[in-house]
Backbone as a ProteinNet text record, in pm:
[ID]
protein_1_A
[PRIMARY]
XXXXXXXXXXXXXXXXXXXXXXXXXXXXXXXXXXXXXXXXXXXXXXXXXXXXXXXXXXXXXXXXXXXXXXXXXXXXXXXXXXXXXXXXXXXXXXXXXXXXXXXXXXXXXXXXXXXXXXXXXXXXXXXXXXXXXXXXXXXXXXXXXXXXXXXXXXXXXXXXXXXXXXXXXXXXXXXXXXXXXXXXXXXXXXXXXXXXXXXXXXXXXXXXXXXXXXXXXXXXXXXXXXXXXXXXXXXXXXXXXXXXXXXXXXXXXXXXXXXXXXXXXXXXXXXXXXXXXXXXXXXXXX
[TERTIARY]
81.5	0	85.5	206.2	292.1	331.4	351.8	393.7	283.9	157.5	48.3	63.2	115.9	138.2	237.4	344.8	445.6	391.2	313.4	258.4	158.1	68.2	-29.6	38.6	148.3	223.4	286.5	341.3	401.7	297.7	182.7	76.6	28.4	12.9	-36	69.2	195.4	300.7	296.3	270.8	260.4	138	24.4	-94.6	-76.9	0.7	30.8	110.6	210.2	288	199.3	102.2	11.6	-77.3	-111.5	-201.3	-134.7	-1.8	68.6	48.7	74.6	49.8	-98.1	-187.9	-331.3	-369.3	-324.1	-353.3	-287.2	-163	-93.3	-164.5	-216.2	-290.6	-416.9	-488.1	-608.4	-579.3	-471.1	-433.7	-391.8	-318.5	-277.4	-398.5	-499	-619.6	-694.5	-695	-765.6	-702.5	-570.8	-504.1	-534.5	-581.5	-613.7	-763.3	-842.7	-987.8	-1046.3	-980.2	-1033.5	-1007.8	-919	-885	-985.5	-1046.3	-1142.5	-1238.5	-1367.4	-1469.7	-1459.2	-1397.9	-1394.7	-1308.7	-1216.6	-1130.1	-1208.6	-1320.8	-1396.9	-1460.3	-1474.7	-1530.1	-1429.9	-1301	-1198.5	-1127.8	-1119	-1031.2	-1077.4	-1205.6	-1249.6	-1253.3	-1299.8	-1290	-1147	-1050.5	-911.8	-859.5	-892.3	-846.1	-906.3	-1035.3	-1102.7	-1045.7	-1027.4	-972	-830	-747.9	-609.7	-599.7	-679.2	-676.5	-727.2	-833.9	-890.9	-789.8	-725.9	-627.4	-510.1	-467.6	-354.6	-386.4	-503.3	-540.6	-558.5	-628.2	-651.8	-519.7	-430	-300.5	-218.9	-219.4	-146.1	-204.2	-338.1	-401.3	-362.6	-358.7	-319.7	-175.6	-86.4	55.4	74	10.8	24.7	-36	-154.2	-220.8	-145.1	-85.7	-15.5	123.6	198.1	337.4	348.2	253.6	259.2	154.8	90.5	-9	-114.9	-160.5	-265.6	-400.9	-466.7	-590.3	-700.2	-704.8	-808.8	-794.4	-670.4	-647.7	-677.4	-643.1	-673.9	-824.5	-896.6	-1042.1	-1100.7	-1053.7	-1099.8	-1058.3	-937.6	-887.5	-975	-1015.5	-1098.9	-1234.1	-1292.7	-1419.9	-1403.8	-1296.5	-1272.8	-1250.4	-1174.1	-1150.9	-1280.7	-1363.3	-1492.2	-1577.4	-1580.8	-1659.8	-1602.7	-1469.3	-1406.5	-1436.7	-1426.8	-1454.8	-1600.5	-1692	-1834.7	-1863.2	-1803.2	-1823.5	-1765.6	-1650.1	-1586.4	-1669.8	-1724.9	-1813.5	-1935.1	-1993.1	-2108.2	-2075.2	-1956.1	-1916.5	-1897.6	-1838.1	-1816.6	-1949.8	-2044.4	-2176.8	-2245.4	-2236.3	-2299.2	-2238.6	-2105.5	-2038	-2081.3	-2093.1	-2136.5	-2284.5	-2365.6	-2509.2	-2538.1	-2470.7	-2501.1	-2434.6	-2340.5	-2274.6	-2310.3	-2423.1	-2460.8	-2506.5	-2575.6	-2633.5	-2558	-2565.6	-2511.7	-2372.6	-2354	-2223.3	-2232.3	-2118.1	-2116.6	-2178.6	-2237.3	-2296	-2195.6	-2174.6	-2085.1	-2137.4	-2044.8	-2079.6	-2015.2	-2089.9	-2039.6	-1921	-1814	-1691.7	-1621	-1644.1	-1576.1	-1521.1	-1402.2	-1348	-1408.9	-1429.6	-1486.1	-1638.7	-1697.6	-1843.5	-1903.9	-2034.1	-2108.1	-2183.6	-2209.9	-2272.9	-2406.2	-2507.7	-2643.3	-2691.7	-2745.2	-2786.2	-2898.5	-2987.7	-3099.9	-3057.1	-2931.9	-2883.2	-2848.1	-2844.1	-2808	-2931.9	-2928.7	-3040.5	-2990.8	-3078.1	-3045.7	-2991.2	-2940.6	-2897.1	-2784	-2686.3	-2569.6	-2607.9	-2697.1	-2742.4	-2812.9	-2902.9	-2976.1	-2880.2	-2778	-2680.3	-2600.9	-2549.8	-2466.4	-2547.7	-2667.5	-2748	-2819.8	-2824.4	-2896	-2825.2	-2905.3	-2849.5	-2755.7	-2784.1	-2702.9	-2560	-2539.6	-2406.3	-2342.1	-2423.5	-2363.6	-2277.7	-2314.5	-2233.2	-2091.2	-2077.8	-1944.8	-1869.6	-1941.2	-1876.1	-1832.6	-1917.5	-1883.4	-1758.7	-1751.1	-1632.1	-1509.5	-1526.2	-1414.8	-1361.8	-1453.1	-1411.6	-1342.5	-1399.1	-1341.8	-1201.6	-1185.8	-1057.2	-950.6	-992.7	-896.9	-838.4	-893.8	-847.1	-855.6	-958	-972.1	-990.4	-1068.1	-1093.4	-972.8	-904.3	-785.9	-677.6	-674.8	-573.4	-601.4	-718.6	-749.1	-678	-628.1	-561.1	-432.5	-411.9	-291.8	-236.7	-105.1	-36.6	45.1	25.5	94.5	185.5	315.5	415.5	403.1	372.1	363.2	230.3	134.3	3.4	-105.9	-216.3	-327.3	-383.5	-439.4	-498.3	-617.1	-624.7	-735.1	-856.2	-971	-1094.6	-1081.9	-1025.2	-1012.6	-925.4	-821.4	-735.2	-809.3	-888.9	-964	-1067.2	-1131	-1233.5	-1176.9	-1044.8	-981.7	-924.4	-946.1	-891.9	-981.5	-918.9	-992.6	-1009.3	-1118.1	-1145.4	-1199.6	-1164.2	-1224.4	-1367.7	-1448.5	-1590.1	-1612.6	-1531.5	-1550.6	-1513.8	-1406.9	-1369.1	-1475.2	-1531.9	-1633.9	-1765	-1802.2	-1931.2	-1930	-1815	-1811.1	-1736.4	-1647.5	-1556.2	-1592.4	-1697.6	-1744.1	-1895.8	-1962.5	-2107.2	-2135.6	-2253.7	-2288.4	-2277.2	-2233.8	-2211.9	-2338.9	-2454.1	-2580.1	-2618.8	-2556.9	-2588.3	-2534.1	-2434.2	-2382.5	-2293.8	-2237.3	-2149.1	-2022.5	-1966.2	-1847.7	-1721.7	-1628.2	-1504.7	-1414.3	-1366.4	-1264.3	-1136.7	-1149.9	-1043.4	-1109.5	-1030.7	-1084.7	-1198	-1197.3	-1300.1	-1373	-1359.7	-1433.2	-1502.5	-1634.9	-1716.2	-1815.3	-1819.2	-1910.7	-2053.1	-2147.8	-2287	-2344.2	-2448.1	-2522	-2653.4	-2733.1	-2863.7	-2946.7	-2994.8	-3069.5	-3197	-3247.5	-3370.4	-3347.6	-3221.1	-3191.3	-3138.5	-3127.5	-3076.3	-3175	-3125.3	-3214.6	-3277.6	-3362.2	-3435	-3348	-3225.8	-3135.6	-3107.6	-3146.5	-3130.1	-2984.2	-2895.8	-2753.4	-2699	-2764.8	-2718.8	-2726.4	-2825.3	-2838.5	-2759.3	-2720.7	-2643.4	-2494.8	-2448.3	-2306.9	-2268	-2147.4	-2095.3	-1945.6	-1898.4	-1755	-1679.4	-1751.5	-1687.4	-1614.6	-1483.8	-1403.1	-1436.4	-1510.2	-1555.4	-1687.6	-1752.6	-1884.2	-1882.1	-1837.7	-1835.4	-1966.1	-1956.5	-2078.6	-2092.2	-2040.7	-2043.5	-2185.3	-2281.5	-2420.2	-2503.4	-2436.7	-2507.1	-2535.2	-2642.9	-2669.8	-2561.2	-2500.5	-2393.2	-2272.5	-2250.2	-2138.9	-2167.1	-2291.4	-2329.4	-2315.9	-2355.3	-2340.5	-2193.4	-2109.9	-1966.8	-1906.5	-1953.6	-1907.1	-1949.8	-2073.6	-2121.7	-2040.5	-2008	-1925.2	-1787.1	-1729.8	-1598.6	-1603.9	-1710.2	-1726.6	-1743.2	-1815.7	-1835.5	-1702.2	-1618.1	-1487.1	-1401.6	-1402.7	-1319.5	-1366.1	-1498.6	-1551.3	-1528	-1536.7	-1511	-1365.4	-1273.7	-1132.1	-1107.5	-1169.3	-1153.7	-1211	-1322.8	-1384.8	-1293.6	-1222.7	-1128.4	-1017.9	-966	-863.3	-919.4	-1044.5	-1106.3	-1124.6	-1152.1	-1165.8	-1033	-923.3	-790.5	-761.9	-792.8	-771.4	-859	-981.7	-1072.3	-1015.2	-958.5	-898.6	-784.3	-699.7	-588.1	-639.2	-744.6	-800.1	-861.2	-927.6	-985.4	-875.7	-766.6	-653.5	-597.5	-580.1	-529.5	-626	-755.9	-856.3	-849.4	-833	-821.9	-696.9	-585.4	-461.3	-477.2	-546.6	-567.8	-653.3	-749.9	-830.7	-742.3	-646.6	-553.5	-465.3	-419.9	-337.7	-417.2	-544.9	-630.6	-649.1	-675.9	-688.5	-556.8	-446.6	-315.6	-292.1	-328.3	-311.4	-396.5	-520.1	-607.9	-554.3	-500.5	-445.7	-327	-241.6	-125.2	-165.6	-267.9	-316.2	-372.9	-435.3	-498.1	-404.7	-278.8	-180	-224.5	-290	-335.1	-220.4	-200.6	-95.1	-131	-31.1	-55	-90.1	-182.7	-224.4	-336.6	-373.5	-481.8	-613	-717.2	-850.2	-931.6	-977.9	-1050.3	-1184.7	-1291.5	-1425.5	-1460.4	-1398.6	-1426	-1294.4	-1294.8	-1174.9	-1188.1	-1074.3	-1075.8	-1104.3	-1068.7	-1096.9	-1136.7	-1215.9	-1262.8	-1147.9	-1172.9	-1074.4	-1063.8	-941.3	-919.6	-834.6	-863.7	-790.2	-681.1	-556.9	-444.4	-391.9	-374.6	-321.8	-172.2
-120.3	0	126.3	119.5	237.3	279.2	180.4	213	282.1	271.1	335.4	486.1	544.3	688.6	732.3	658.4	693.7	675	569.7	543.5	649.7	689.4	792.7	926.9	951.7	1074.4	1078	964	956.6	972.4	906	916.5	1060.4	1127.6	1265.4	1361.8	1331.8	1415	1406.7	1287.3	1271.7	1345.1	1335.9	1407.6	1558.6	1602.7	1745.7	1794.5	1717	1753.3	1756.4	1664.6	1661.3	1784.7	1838.6	1954.5	2081.4	2088.6	2210.5	2240.5	2146.4	2178.1	2198.6	2130.8	2152	2294.5	2340.2	2476.4	2579.1	2553.4	2645.5	2655.5	2542.3	2545.4	2627.2	2617.3	2697.1	2844.9	2881.3	3022.8	3075.1	2993.9	3036.5	3059.2	2969.9	2987.4	3113.6	3145.5	3264.4	3391.4	3389.8	3507.8	3524.2	3417.6	3422.1	3421.1	3436.5	3424.6	3531	3646.4	3753.2	3729.4	3635.3	3610.5	3520.4	3431.6	3339.9	3290.4	3288.8	3251.9	3107.4	3022.7	2882	2858	2947.2	2927.7	2933.1	3007.6	3020.7	2889.6	2795	2665.8	2581.4	2615.4	2529	2585.8	2718.3	2775.1	2745	2768.5	2751.1	2606.3	2511.5	2371.1	2329.4	2372.7	2335.9	2398.4	2525.2	2592.5	2526.9	2498.1	2436.1	2297.7	2217.9	2083.3	2091.6	2180.8	2193.2	2235.4	2336.6	2384.1	2276.3	2206.4	2102.3	1991	1943.9	1837	1884.9	2009	2061.9	2070.5	2125	2140.5	2004.7	1913.8	1781.3	1706.2	1720.7	1653.5	1706.4	1838	1895.6	1848.2	1840.6	1791.5	1646.7	1566.3	1426.5	1411.2	1493	1485.9	1526	1636.8	1683.4	1584.2	1532.6	1439.9	1310.7	1258.9	1131.3	1145.5	1245.7	1258.7	1314.9	1401.2	1461.1	1401.9	1295.7	1225.6	1320.4	1414.6	1506.9	1442.5	1393.7	1318.6	1405.4	1533	1621.1	1642.5	1666.8	1684.3	1555.8	1442	1315.3	1294.5	1338.7	1327.9	1412.4	1536.9	1622.9	1565.5	1511.1	1452.9	1337.6	1251.5	1136.8	1182.1	1283.7	1334.4	1398.9	1475.5	1537.7	1432.2	1329.3	1221.2	1149.1	1128.5	1062.2	1143.5	1275.3	1362.1	1360.5	1369.4	1368	1237.1	1125.1	994.7	986.6	1035.2	1031.8	1118.9	1239.2	1328.7	1266.9	1203.5	1142.6	1027.1	946.2	838	896	1002.2	1066	1122	1182.6	1238.7	1129.8	1017.5	907.7	854.6	834.5	786.3	889	1016.2	1123.1	1131.3	1122.2	1133.3	1022.6	901.3	790.8	803.2	857.7	870.4	973.2	1088.8	1195.9	1174.3	1080.8	1053.1	915.1	861.9	725.8	715.3	819.2	813.5	904.2	865.6	950.2	912.2	913.9	890.2	931.9	935.5	974	866.6	912.3	819.8	792	665.9	633.7	694.4	737.2	798.3	716.9	691.5	612.6	682.5	606.7	655.8	766	767.2	862.7	786.5	825.1	766.3	833.9	964.7	1038.4	1020.4	1022.4	1016.7	1157.1	1164.4	1289.1	1284.7	1401.8	1410.1	1484	1428.6	1483.4	1506.3	1627	1665.1	1576.5	1529.3	1447.6	1310.9	1273.1	1144.8	1152.9	1274.8	1293.5	1337.3	1313.2	1352.5	1370.3	1427.5	1439.3	1575	1579.1	1705	1769.8	1691.9	1749.1	1813.4	1749.8	1807.9	1940.7	1944.1	2068.2	2178.4	2140.8	2238.7	2298.6	2213.1	2258.5	2336.6	2288.8	2348.9	2476.2	2505.8	2624.4	2751	2854.4	2981.1	3043.1	3019.3	3079.9	3028.3	2903.1	2843	2830.7	2819.1	2794.1	2910.9	3033	3147.1	3136.7	3093.9	3079	2961.7	2852.2	2735.8	2768.2	2838.6	2879.3	2966.3	3061	3145.5	3061.7	2960.1	2872.3	2801.1	2746.3	2673.1	2766.3	2884.6	2981.3	3023.1	3055.7	3104.5	2995.2	2870.2	2759.9	2730.5	2793.8	2773.5	2626.4	2557.5	2415.1	2391.5	2477.4	2458	2498.6	2604.2	2646.9	2540	2460	2355.1	2233.5	2230.5	2115	2124.7	2242.5	2260	2179.9	2117.4	2036.6	2064.4	2054.7	2066.9	1939.7	1873.6	1748.3	1771	1755.3	1772.9	1909.6	2010.6	2146.4	2181	2086.9	2111.3	2094.2	2168.8	2153.3	2011.3	1971.4	1838.8	1823.3	1711.6	1686.5	1634.8	1632.8	1584.8	1439.3	1354.9	1212.9	1192.4	1272.6	1261.8	1308.7	1415.6	1467.3	1365.6	1295.9	1199.2	1081.1	1061	949.6	990	1113.6	1161.4	1123.8	1106.9	1081.1	1213.5	1282.5	1410.1	1386.6	1475.4	1466.1	1519.5	1496	1535.7	1683.8	1772.1	1915.5	1952.4	1897	1923.7	1873.7	1758.2	1702.4	1779.9	1823.8	1889.8	2038.4	2106.1	2252.5	2309.4	2231.5	2286.6	2249.7	2176	2137.8	2121	2129.7	2104.9	1955.5	1917.5	1775.4	1712.6	1588.9	1521	1514	1495.5	1481.3	1607.7	1720.5	1844.9	1843.9	1759.9	1747.7	1861.3	1937.7	2048	1993.6	2073.9	2033.4	2082.8	1993.9	2024.7	2116.8	2225	2312.1	2299.6	2320.4	2287.9	2253	2237.6	2185	2269	2399.3	2485.5	2570	2535	2602.8	2496.3	2507.4	2411.1	2488.4	2455.1	2523.7	2471.6	2561.9	2518.2	2461.2	2383.6	2329.7	2404.4	2368.4	2431.8	2415.3	2526.3	2520.7	2438.9	2425	2347.2	2198.5	2156.6	2013.7	1981.4	2081.5	2057.4	1973.7	1884.9	1806.3	1894.5	1834.6	1911.2	1949.8	1902.3	1935.9	2086.2	2155.3	2301.1	2343.2	2255.3	2289	2317.3	2265.6	2290	2438.5	2507.9	2651.5	2734.4	2674.3	2746	2752.1	2663.3	2662.6	2790.8	2841.9	2961.4	2944	2988.9	2984.8	3096.3	3187	3288.1	3215.9	3234.8	3161.9	3199.2	3307.4	3345.3	3278.6	3215.8	3156	3003.9	2958.1	2814.8	2749.3	2643	2577.7	2592.4	2703.4	2723.1	2733.8	2771.6	2783.6	2660.8	2556.1	2435.1	2343.5	2266.7	2162.2	2055.4	2035.8	1935.9	1976.7	2108	2156.5	2128.6	2152.5	2121.2	1971.7	1891	1746.1	1706.3	1775.6	1747.9	1778.2	1887.7	1921.7	1813.6	1766.3	1659.8	1531.8	1501.5	1384.5	1397.3	1517.6	1541.3	1532.9	1589	1582.6	1438.9	1360.4	1220.1	1147	1166.4	1101.1	1151.2	1282.6	1340.2	1294.9	1298.9	1261.2	1114.5	1030	887.8	865.2	937.8	924.8	975	1088.9	1143.2	1047	981.9	888.7	770.1	722.9	613.3	657	778.9	831.6	847.9	896.6	915.3	783.5	676.6	545.2	503	527.2	495	579.8	710.5	799.6	755.8	713.9	669.3	549.4	456.3	338.8	379.9	474.4	521.5	592.8	674.1	745.7	650.2	546.6	448.3	378	342.2	280.1	376.1	503.4	602.8	621	614.5	630.8	516.2	393.1	276.8	287.8	326.6	343	455.3	562.6	675.1	632.3	544.9	494.3	419.1	341.3	271.6	368.2	474.1	574.1	647	672.4	740.8	655.3	527	435.9	425.6	427.7	422	544.3	660.9	784.5	783.2	736.8	732.5	635.8	521.8	423.9	484.1	557.1	616.7	730.2	807.9	914.8	860.2	742.2	681.9	586.7	579.7	492.1	346.5	303.7	165.6	78.3	-40.2	-130.2	-187.3	-206.3	-264.4	-411.7	-455.7	-594.9	-622.4	-526.6	-548.5	-498.9	-577.8	-540.2	-496.8	-372.5	-318.8	-267.3	-318.9	-274.3	-146	-123.9	-4.6	58	188.3	259.6	300.9	301.3	342.4	490.4	565.4	708.3	750.3	855.9	895.8	945.4	935.2	982.5	1134	1184.6	1328.1	1361.9	1474	1519	1616.2	1580.8	1664.4	1738.5	1867.6	1947.3	1968.7
0	0	0	57.1	57.7	-83.2	-169.4	-305.5	-384.6	-342	-415.3	-416	-306.2	-301.9	-409.1	-423.5	-523.6	-665.3	-685.2	-818.1	-859.3	-769.1	-802.4	-822.4	-748.6	-770.9	-908.1	-952.6	-1084.8	-1195.2	-1179.3	-1279.6	-1292.7	-1180.7	-1185.5	-1236.6	-1215.6	-1273.7	-1425.8	-1479	-1624.1	-1678.6	-1609.8	-1655.4	-1643.2	-1542.5	-1530.5	-1650.4	-1691.4	-1810.3	-1934.1	-1942.2	-2056.1	-2061	-1945.1	-1941.8	-1993.3	-1990.5	-2031.5	-2180.4	-2274	-2414.7	-2445.6	-2372.9	-2395	-2358.4	-2241.9	-2198.5	-2289.6	-2330.2	-2420.3	-2554.5	-2604.5	-2730.5	-2719.6	-2607.2	-2589	-2581.4	-2510.6	-2502.2	-2639.3	-2716.9	-2851.1	-2940.4	-2930	-3010.3	-2969.4	-2839.7	-2794.2	-2848.7	-2872.8	-2929	-3077.3	-3141.7	-3283.5	-3309.4	-3203.7	-3217.3	-3308.9	-3317.7	-3401.8	-3550	-3581.9	-3721.6	-3791.4	-3718.4	-3778.1	-3672.2	-3705.9	-3608.7	-3564.1	-3646.6	-3610.7	-3488.2	-3457.1	-3342.3	-3211.5	-3209.1	-3085.8	-3044.4	-3135.4	-3100	-3021.5	-3029.7	-2975.1	-2853	-2842.1	-2741	-2598.9	-2567.7	-2429.7	-2384.8	-2466.5	-2423	-2392.3	-2475.3	-2450.8	-2322.2	-2299.5	-2178.1	-2054.6	-2058.2	-1943.3	-1914.9	-2020.7	-2003.1	-1947.7	-2005	-1958.9	-1813.5	-1773.8	-1635.5	-1540	-1580.2	-1493.9	-1468.4	-1575.3	-1559.7	-1474.5	-1494.8	-1419.5	-1271	-1236.6	-1096.3	-1029.4	-1096	-1038.7	-1021.8	-1118.3	-1108.3	-991.2	-973.3	-859.9	-726.6	-719.9	-597.5	-571.5	-679.3	-663.3	-619.8	-677.1	-639.1	-493	-454.4	-315.9	-218.4	-254.3	-163.6	-145.4	-254	-246.3	-184.8	-229.1	-184.7	-43.8	-4	129.3	223.2	180.7	261.4	315.9	230.6	271.1	238.5	341.3	321.7	262.7	302.6	251.8	101.5	53.5	-89.3	-165.4	-108.4	-173.6	-183.6	-81.3	-82.9	-196	-209.1	-318.1	-454.1	-458.4	-582.8	-628.4	-535.5	-571.6	-625.2	-564.6	-614.6	-752.1	-770	-900.9	-1008.5	-977	-1071.9	-1106.2	-1005.5	-1029	-1125.7	-1106.1	-1194.4	-1336.1	-1348.1	-1480.6	-1553.1	-1482	-1543.8	-1588.1	-1502.3	-1536.8	-1659.4	-1663.5	-1778.1	-1904.7	-1893.2	-2009.1	-2063.8	-1975	-2019.3	-2091.5	-2034	-2097.5	-2234.6	-2247	-2376.2	-2480.6	-2440.2	-2534.6	-2586.4	-2494.8	-2534.4	-2624.4	-2587.5	-2665.8	-2805.4	-2814.9	-2944.1	-3039.1	-2988.4	-3073.5	-3109.6	-3018.7	-3044.4	-3153.5	-3148.3	-3244.1	-3379.7	-3388.3	-3516.7	-3569.5	-3522.4	-3558.6	-3703.7	-3753.7	-3887.6	-3984.1	-4113.4	-4218.5	-4264.3	-4396	-4456.8	-4602.8	-4671.2	-4811.6	-4901.3	-5011.8	-5109.5	-5220.7	-5254.2	-5366.7	-5496.9	-5583.6	-5711.9	-5823.3	-5928.8	-6040.8	-6106	-6127.3	-6192.6	-6112.7	-5985.2	-5897.3	-5776.7	-5731.4	-5609.7	-5487.6	-5495.4	-5382.6	-5378.9	-5259	-5247.5	-5247.5	-5267.9	-5252	-5119.9	-5065.1	-4933.6	-4944.8	-4877.2	-4880.5	-4738.2	-4714.3	-4580.3	-4527.8	-4617.1	-4572.1	-4519.3	-4544.6	-4491.9	-4343.8	-4289.8	-4149.7	-4071.2	-3943.6	-3858.3	-3716	-3634.1	-3493.2	-3453.7	-3330.6	-3269.5	-3346.4	-3390	-3456.2	-3588.7	-3664.5	-3791.2	-3767.5	-3669.5	-3640.3	-3597	-3525.1	-3476.1	-3591.9	-3679.3	-3790.1	-3892.5	-3922.7	-4029.4	-3986.3	-3857.6	-3811.6	-3859	-3885	-3932.2	-3828.9	-3700.9	-3595.2	-3596.9	-3638.3	-3634.5	-3771.9	-3876.8	-4007.4	-4054.5	-4020.5	-4060.5	-4005.6	-3879.6	-3819	-3882.4	-3906.4	-3967.2	-4109.5	-4182.4	-4319.8	-4319.4	-4225.6	-4213.4	-4183.2	-4100.1	-4065.5	-4188.8	-4270	-4389.9	-4489.1	-4506.1	-4599.4	-4555.7	-4428.2	-4379.2	-4374.4	-4367.9	-4365.5	-4503.7	-4610.2	-4748.1	-4790.1	-4739.2	-4769.8	-4918.5	-4985.6	-5128.5	-5213.3	-5173.1	-5248.5	-5246.6	-5140.8	-5128.1	-5215.4	-5280	-5366.1	-5500.8	-5536.7	-5665.9	-5676.2	-5791.9	-5815.4	-5954.7	-5963.8	-6092	-6111.7	-6226	-6256.4	-6376.1	-6354.5	-6461.9	-6527.1	-6447	-6498.2	-6560.5	-6560.6	-6620.6	-6516	-6530.7	-6435.5	-6439.9	-6331.6	-6319.5	-6413.8	-6484.6	-6576.6	-6500.4	-6570.7	-6508.2	-6465.6	-6552.8	-6519	-6395.4	-6382.7	-6265	-6139.5	-6153.8	-6039.9	-5991.2	-6085.6	-6047.9	-5968.7	-5976.8	-5907	-5770.8	-5732.8	-5605.8	-5488	-5371.8	-5248.4	-5174	-5203.6	-5139.3	-4999	-4907.4	-4774.8	-4780.5	-4678.5	-4685.9	-4714.8	-4656.6	-4679.5	-4822.8	-4875.7	-5014.5	-5110.9	-5083.8	-5171.4	-5163.4	-5042.3	-5026.4	-5051.4	-5027.1	-5031.7	-5151.9	-5212.1	-5312.5	-5455	-5473	-5606.6	-5603.1	-5717.9	-5719.1	-5707.4	-5661.4	-5657.8	-5796.7	-5801.7	-5930.5	-6012.1	-5947.5	-6019.7	-6096.6	-6065.3	-6136.5	-6278.6	-6305.9	-6441.2	-6486	-6394	-6432.3	-6500	-6588.6	-6664.2	-6594.2	-6571.1	-6498.8	-6580.4	-6519	-6576.2	-6493.2	-6363.1	-6267.6	-6135.8	-6032.1	-5906.3	-5849.2	-5870.4	-5811.9	-5916.2	-6042.1	-6149.9	-6233.3	-6242.7	-6316.9	-6403.1	-6532.3	-6623	-6604.6	-6592.6	-6574.9	-6704.2	-6688.6	-6803.2	-6813.9	-6912.6	-6931.6	-6804.8	-6748.9	-6623.2	-6635.6	-6757.3	-6776	-6752.8	-6764.5	-6748.6	-6608.6	-6521.1	-6387.8	-6306.7	-6223.5	-6137.2	-6030	-5949.1	-5847.8	-5728.6	-5725.5	-5615.9	-5616.8	-5511.2	-5505.1	-5503.8	-5465	-5462.5	-5601.7	-5704.8	-5842	-5876	-5821.3	-5844.9	-5744.4	-5634.9	-5534.1	-5567.4	-5653.7	-5688.6	-5759.3	-5728.7	-5793	-5815.6	-5933.8	-5962.4	-5891.7	-5826.2	-5742.4	-5630	-5622	-5525.2	-5380.4	-5361.7	-5228	-5192.3	-5290.9	-5269.1	-5283.9	-5405.2	-5435.8	-5391.3	-5307.9	-5260.4	-5108.6	-5054.7	-4910.3	-4855	-4940.4	-4896	-4932.9	-4981.5	-5024.4	-4905.9	-4919.6	-4820.2	-4823.1	-4941.1	-4950.3	-4866.6	-4853.8	-4771.3	-4624.7	-4583.2	-4445.6	-4418.7	-4518.2	-4503.3	-4497.6	-4575.3	-4571.3	-4435	-4373.7	-4239	-4140.1	-4154.4	-4067	-4086	-4213.7	-4240.2	-4179.6	-4186.2	-4127.6	-3975.8	-3915.6	-3771.2	-3723.8	-3802	-3764.1	-3755.9	-3856.2	-3855.8	-3740.6	-3718	-3612.6	-3475.1	-3452.3	-3321.9	-3293.8	-3397	-3375.7	-3336.9	-3401.7	-3366.4	-3224.7	-3190.4	-3055.9	-2952.3	-2986.7	-2893.4	-2865.1	-2967.5	-2946.9	-2850.3	-2870.9	-2780.5	-2640.4	-2631.4	-2500.4	-2426	-2499.4	-2436.2	-2373.7	-2447.3	-2393.9	-2269.9	-2279.6	-2165	-2047.3	-2076.6	-1971.1	-1895.8	-1969.7	-1906	-1812.7	-1860.5	-1778.5	-1653.5	-1669.5	-1554.7	-1453.3	-1501.7	-1409.6	-1330.4	-1397.8	-1327.9	-1223.2	-1263.4	-1168.9	-1051.9	-1079.6	-974.2	-873.4	-924.6	-835.7	-748.5	-811.5	-735	-632.6	-671	-579.2	-460	-483.2	-371.4	-272.3	-326.1	-238.9	-161	-229.9	-161.6	-54.4	-81.1	16	141.7	120.9	235.2	311.4	236.5	299.6	387.6	338.6	414.7	541.3	529	645.7	750.9	706.5	799.3	875.8	802.5	867.3	960.2	921.2	1008	1138.7	1131.6	1249.3	1323.7	1276.7	1340.2	1342.9	1233.3	1225.6	1176.6	1234.1	1186.2	1050.5	962.8	831.2	845.4	764.2	763.1	859.7	944.1	1039.8	982.1	1002.6	956	1075.7	1072	1187	1140.5	1196.9	1162.9	1237.2	1352.6	1430.8	1473	1484.4	1525.6	1671.3	1739.9	1878.9	1892.6	1790.2	1791.8	1650.9	1636.3	1502.8	1415.7	1284.2	1187.8	1192	1194	1191.1	1071	1011.4	894.3	938.3	909.3	948.4	826.7	834.9	725.2	743.7
[MASK]
++++++++++++++++++++++++++++++++++++++++++++++++++++++++++++++++++++++++++++++++++++++++++++++++++++++++++++++++++++++++++++++++++++++++++++++++++++++++++++++++++++++++++++++++++++++++++++++++++++++++++++++++++++++++++++++++++++++++++++++++++++++++++++++++++++++++++++++++++++++++++++++

């Protein structure tokens, strides 16, 4: 049981080191928040997570290394809350990204994305006017569509070469018109329109613009592309969170052992003895 104090101190020292780049990343994003609206979605969660991990880690180190029972008590409650929140987030992430994916397209490697294939809270959040303006600004400022341009052997990429590319969901949904519209490829972000009388009922066909400031940023396919990208990102984050959850649970179990060890030493209880009742009540020494 004595070694549990040293082990929990080491685990919390590692988590403390991990909190430093997380907190630094959040502060860096906050300094750039005025440059692009998409940064505001990331800065505060990162800062809160970084500060929380840092404070909890310091409490765990102090409680374990200095046998401070009160700090260990607070640490155990904080760890319990973090584990519970993390479990809830994992379940929530899988629930809101359960439906929707790209549709295969004939003679194309990349899929097309349709907003009606998605449903639930995440779709309503992304597609709402209150949030889409910020997300649209984020996509525009990230130059995601400008980065799709390629030059092969000194010549622009041909249509056949473009059709064989593996575009990410945002590039497929926001940087080109839907394939069913029948637009003629000129380059990655310029497509010649066809006779409007022959356009399908998909409203995105009329929303497409060769203006590099517009493209398909107002299309439902762009919103679907964002949802497709979020689904992939959240699933990857959830896998990482599961690994982190396992580590936190192990640390929590070890911390419980360290807490019991501290209480035994505070009460001058002999090791190896099982006592159902104490001769005197437990007191917390600072």
